[in-house]
Amino acid sequence: MAEAIDLSGDGGVLKTVVRKAKDDAIAPSDSLPLVDVHYEGTLAENGEVFDTTHEDNSIFSFEIGQGAVIKAWDMALRTMKVGEVAKIICKPEYAYGAAGSPPEIPPNSTLIFEVELVACRPRKGSSVGSVSDEKARLEYINLGRELKKQRELAAATKEEEKKKREEAKAAAAARVQAKLDAKKGKGKGKGK
């Protein structure tokens, strides 16, 4: 893993690149302020996961610089490129501070995030002004198609598992019924 970079200058936000983006990858900008990320957040104190997009393979989207997320994310995502995965350690003053975010995040918690920048895109209604912006738009469209395929595959897998469980229940019920029928059959004719 790479060396940690102090993004805040006071050790409050440390970023370590886990997976480097391709050299020609795009980064968030004024014309591409909307970002889509996968992430997992853990408490530094005990390693407990408090939030993740990995379980349901969802995407979290927000606009950089608008205060929609904690300060550490606004700072760190500005330095990332699409495809990059980074570990971000956030001191409380760059996360949820003294208040925390109960019940998941206690007061004054240092948080650790592993964040993947999946896409950057323009605001809705904005015109795409450059080749890199157009590339970002196309990457975003392709990402949407890929996520749709993954969701459909996950749904099909869940449906198949449900069908197998139902078949197993039906087979077990049939075995129980067969045993009951066999016991009834043995009892007939006795005592008549």
Short mmCIF file of C-alpha atoms in Angstrom, two decimals:
data_model
loop_
_atom_site.label_atom_id
_atom_site.label_comp_id
_atom_site.label_asym_id
_atom_site.label_seq_id
_atom_site.Cartn_x
_atom_site.Cartn_y
_atom_site.Cartn_z
CA MET A 1 0.00 0.00 0.00
CA ALA A 2 1.13 3.56 -0.69
CA GLU A 3 2.16 6.07 1.95
CA ALA A 4 -0.56 8.07 3.72
CA ILE A 5 -1.12 11.62 2.47
CA ASP A 6 -2.20 14.25 5.01
CA LEU A 7 -4.97 16.05 3.12
CA SER A 8 -5.95 18.40 5.95
CA GLY A 9 -2.44 19.40 6.99
CA ASP A 10 -3.13 18.58 10.64
CA GLY A 11 -3.44 14.78 10.46
CA GLY A 12 -7.23 15.00 10.52
CA VAL A 13 -7.73 13.43 7.08
CA LEU A 14 -5.25 10.82 5.92
CA LYS A 15 -5.59 9.18 2.52
CA THR A 16 -3.78 6.04 1.39
CA VAL A 17 -4.22 4.80 -2.17
CA VAL A 18 -5.24 1.12 -2.09
CA ARG A 19 -5.72 0.78 -5.86
CA LYS A 20 -4.41 3.37 -8.27
CA ALA A 21 -6.63 4.60 -11.10
CA LYS A 22 -5.55 4.34 -14.71
CA ASP A 23 -3.31 7.23 -15.81
CA ASP A 24 -5.96 8.59 -18.18
CA ALA A 25 -8.81 8.33 -15.65
CA ILE A 26 -10.90 11.43 -15.02
CA ALA A 27 -11.27 13.26 -11.72
CA PRO A 28 -14.04 15.37 -10.21
CA SER A 29 -14.00 18.97 -11.41
CA ASP A 30 -16.23 22.04 -11.60
CA SER A 31 -17.80 20.59 -14.75
CA LEU A 32 -18.00 17.06 -13.23
CA PRO A 33 -19.00 17.70 -9.59
CA LEU A 34 -21.32 14.73 -9.12
CA VAL A 35 -19.57 11.59 -7.93
CA ASP A 36 -20.67 8.00 -7.49
CA VAL A 37 -18.88 5.87 -4.92
CA HIS A 38 -18.78 2.44 -3.33
CA TYR A 39 -17.61 2.51 0.28
CA GLU A 40 -17.35 0.77 3.60
CA GLY A 41 -17.10 2.73 6.84
CA THR A 42 -15.67 1.30 10.05
CA LEU A 43 -15.07 2.65 13.52
CA ALA A 44 -11.32 3.01 14.15
CA GLU A 45 -11.89 2.13 17.81
CA ASN A 46 -13.10 -1.44 17.19
CA GLY A 47 -13.21 -2.08 13.43
CA GLU A 48 -17.00 -2.39 13.47
CA VAL A 49 -18.62 -1.72 10.09
CA PHE A 50 -21.27 0.98 10.49
CA ASP A 51 -22.20 1.52 6.84
CA THR A 52 -21.45 -0.05 3.46
CA THR A 53 -22.65 -0.10 -0.12
CA HIS A 54 -21.04 -3.48 -0.73
CA GLU A 55 -23.82 -5.63 0.76
CA ASP A 56 -26.41 -4.54 -1.79
CA ASN A 57 -23.94 -3.36 -4.45
CA SER A 58 -25.50 0.08 -4.36
CA ILE A 59 -23.93 3.37 -5.39
CA PHE A 60 -23.84 6.47 -3.22
CA SER A 61 -23.99 9.72 -5.20
CA PHE A 62 -23.38 13.27 -4.09
CA GLU A 63 -22.09 16.61 -5.29
CA ILE A 64 -18.63 17.59 -4.08
CA GLY A 65 -18.30 20.84 -2.17
CA GLN A 66 -21.96 21.21 -1.24
CA GLY A 67 -21.75 19.96 2.36
CA ALA A 68 -23.77 16.84 1.52
CA VAL A 69 -21.14 14.60 3.15
CA ILE A 70 -18.58 14.84 5.93
CA LYS A 71 -15.65 17.25 5.39
CA ALA A 72 -13.16 14.40 5.00
CA TRP A 73 -15.06 13.02 2.01
CA ASP A 74 -15.28 16.40 0.29
CA MET A 75 -11.52 16.76 0.74
CA ALA A 76 -10.55 13.22 -0.26
CA LEU A 77 -12.83 12.73 -3.27
CA ARG A 78 -11.43 15.89 -4.88
CA THR A 79 -8.03 14.15 -4.99
CA MET A 80 -9.26 10.87 -6.50
CA LYS A 81 -9.70 9.60 -10.05
CA VAL A 82 -12.32 7.21 -11.39
CA GLY A 83 -11.28 3.64 -10.60
CA GLU A 84 -9.17 4.63 -7.60
CA VAL A 85 -9.74 2.96 -4.24
CA ALA A 86 -8.48 4.80 -1.17
CA LYS A 87 -8.44 4.28 2.57
CA ILE A 88 -9.46 7.50 4.30
CA ILE A 89 -8.90 7.97 8.04
CA CYS A 90 -11.04 10.80 9.42
CA LYS A 91 -10.56 12.37 12.84
CA PRO A 92 -13.85 13.42 14.52
CA GLU A 93 -13.55 17.09 13.54
CA TYR A 94 -13.60 16.04 9.86
CA ALA A 95 -16.37 13.47 10.37
CA TYR A 96 -19.30 13.69 12.82
CA GLY A 97 -17.51 15.55 15.63
CA ALA A 98 -18.57 15.59 19.25
CA ALA A 99 -22.18 14.75 18.36
CA GLY A 100 -21.41 11.56 16.44
CA SER A 101 -24.26 10.04 14.47
CA PRO A 102 -26.08 7.78 16.94
CA PRO A 103 -26.65 4.94 17.21
CA GLU A 104 -24.06 3.76 14.66
CA ILE A 105 -21.32 6.35 15.27
CA PRO A 106 -20.49 7.33 18.86
CA PRO A 107 -19.42 10.90 19.73
CA ASN A 108 -15.81 11.86 18.93
CA SER A 109 -15.22 8.82 16.70
CA THR A 110 -12.34 8.44 14.30
CA LEU A 111 -13.65 6.75 11.17
CA ILE A 112 -11.97 4.66 8.50
CA PHE A 113 -13.47 4.47 5.03
CA GLU A 114 -12.45 2.45 2.04
CA VAL A 115 -13.86 4.41 -0.89
CA GLU A 116 -13.91 3.62 -4.59
CA LEU A 117 -14.62 6.48 -6.98
CA VAL A 118 -16.86 4.81 -9.54
CA ALA A 119 -17.83 7.78 -11.73
CA CYS A 120 -17.84 11.56 -12.11
CA ARG A 121 -20.54 13.35 -14.04
CA PRO A 122 -21.98 16.77 -14.76
CA ARG A 123 -25.03 18.18 -12.99
CA LYS A 124 -28.32 17.31 -14.62
CA GLY A 125 -29.00 19.73 -17.44
CA SER A 126 -25.36 20.78 -17.78
CA SER A 127 -23.77 20.61 -21.18
CA VAL A 128 -20.77 18.39 -21.66
CA GLY A 129 -17.96 20.69 -22.75
CA SER A 130 -14.85 18.62 -23.30
CA VAL A 131 -13.65 15.25 -24.48
CA SER A 132 -12.87 14.16 -20.93
CA ASP A 133 -16.37 15.22 -19.82
CA GLU A 134 -17.88 13.20 -22.65
CA LYS A 135 -15.71 10.26 -21.66
CA ALA A 136 -17.00 10.59 -18.09
CA ARG A 137 -20.58 10.67 -19.31
CA LEU A 138 -20.04 7.51 -21.36
CA GLU A 139 -18.28 5.76 -18.46
CA TYR A 140 -21.27 6.65 -16.27
CA ILE A 141 -23.72 5.21 -18.81
CA ASN A 142 -21.66 2.02 -19.05
CA LEU A 143 -21.49 1.82 -15.26
CA GLY A 144 -25.29 2.06 -15.11
CA ARG A 145 -25.63 -0.80 -17.59
CA GLU A 146 -23.14 -2.93 -15.66
CA LEU A 147 -24.88 -2.27 -12.34
CA LYS A 148 -28.24 -3.13 -13.90
CA LYS A 149 -26.80 -6.45 -15.12
CA GLN A 150 -25.35 -7.14 -11.65
CA ARG A 151 -28.69 -6.37 -9.98
CA GLU A 152 -30.56 -8.59 -12.43
CA LEU A 153 -28.08 -11.42 -11.83
CA ALA A 154 -28.39 -11.00 -8.06
CA ALA A 155 -32.20 -11.02 -8.32
CA ALA A 156 -32.13 -14.15 -10.50
CA THR A 157 -29.79 -15.86 -8.04
CA LYS A 158 -32.05 -14.95 -5.11
CA GLU A 159 -35.09 -16.24 -7.03
CA GLU A 160 -33.31 -19.51 -7.82
CA GLU A 161 -32.29 -19.93 -4.16
CA LYS A 162 -35.89 -19.25 -3.09
CA LYS A 163 -37.17 -21.83 -5.57
CA LYS A 164 -34.67 -24.43 -4.26
CA ARG A 165 -35.72 -23.74 -0.66
CA GLU A 166 -39.39 -24.14 -1.61
CA GLU A 167 -38.63 -27.41 -3.44
CA ALA A 168 -36.69 -28.69 -0.42
CA LYS A 169 -39.60 -27.78 1.89
CA ALA A 170 -42.06 -29.54 -0.42
CA ALA A 171 -39.85 -32.65 -0.58
CA ALA A 172 -39.53 -32.72 3.22
CA ALA A 173 -43.29 -32.32 3.62
CA ALA A 174 -43.86 -35.16 1.15
CA ARG A 175 -41.49 -37.44 3.13
CA VAL A 176 -43.28 -36.62 6.38
CA GLN A 177 -46.66 -37.25 4.75
CA ALA A 178 -45.41 -40.56 3.32
CA LYS A 179 -44.27 -41.66 6.79
CA LEU A 180 -47.62 -40.67 8.28
CA ASP A 181 -49.46 -42.55 5.52
CA ALA A 182 -47.26 -45.61 6.10
CA LYS A 183 -48.04 -45.57 9.84
CA LYS A 184 -51.78 -45.25 9.10
CA GLY A 185 -51.54 -48.16 6.71
CA LYS A 186 -49.88 -50.41 9.31
CA GLY A 187 -52.57 -49.60 11.86
CA LYS A 188 -55.47 -50.68 9.61
CA GLY A 189 -56.66 -54.19 10.06
CA LYS A 190 -55.46 -54.49 13.66
CA GLY A 191 -58.16 -54.77 16.26
CA LYS A 192 -60.96 -55.37 13.75
#
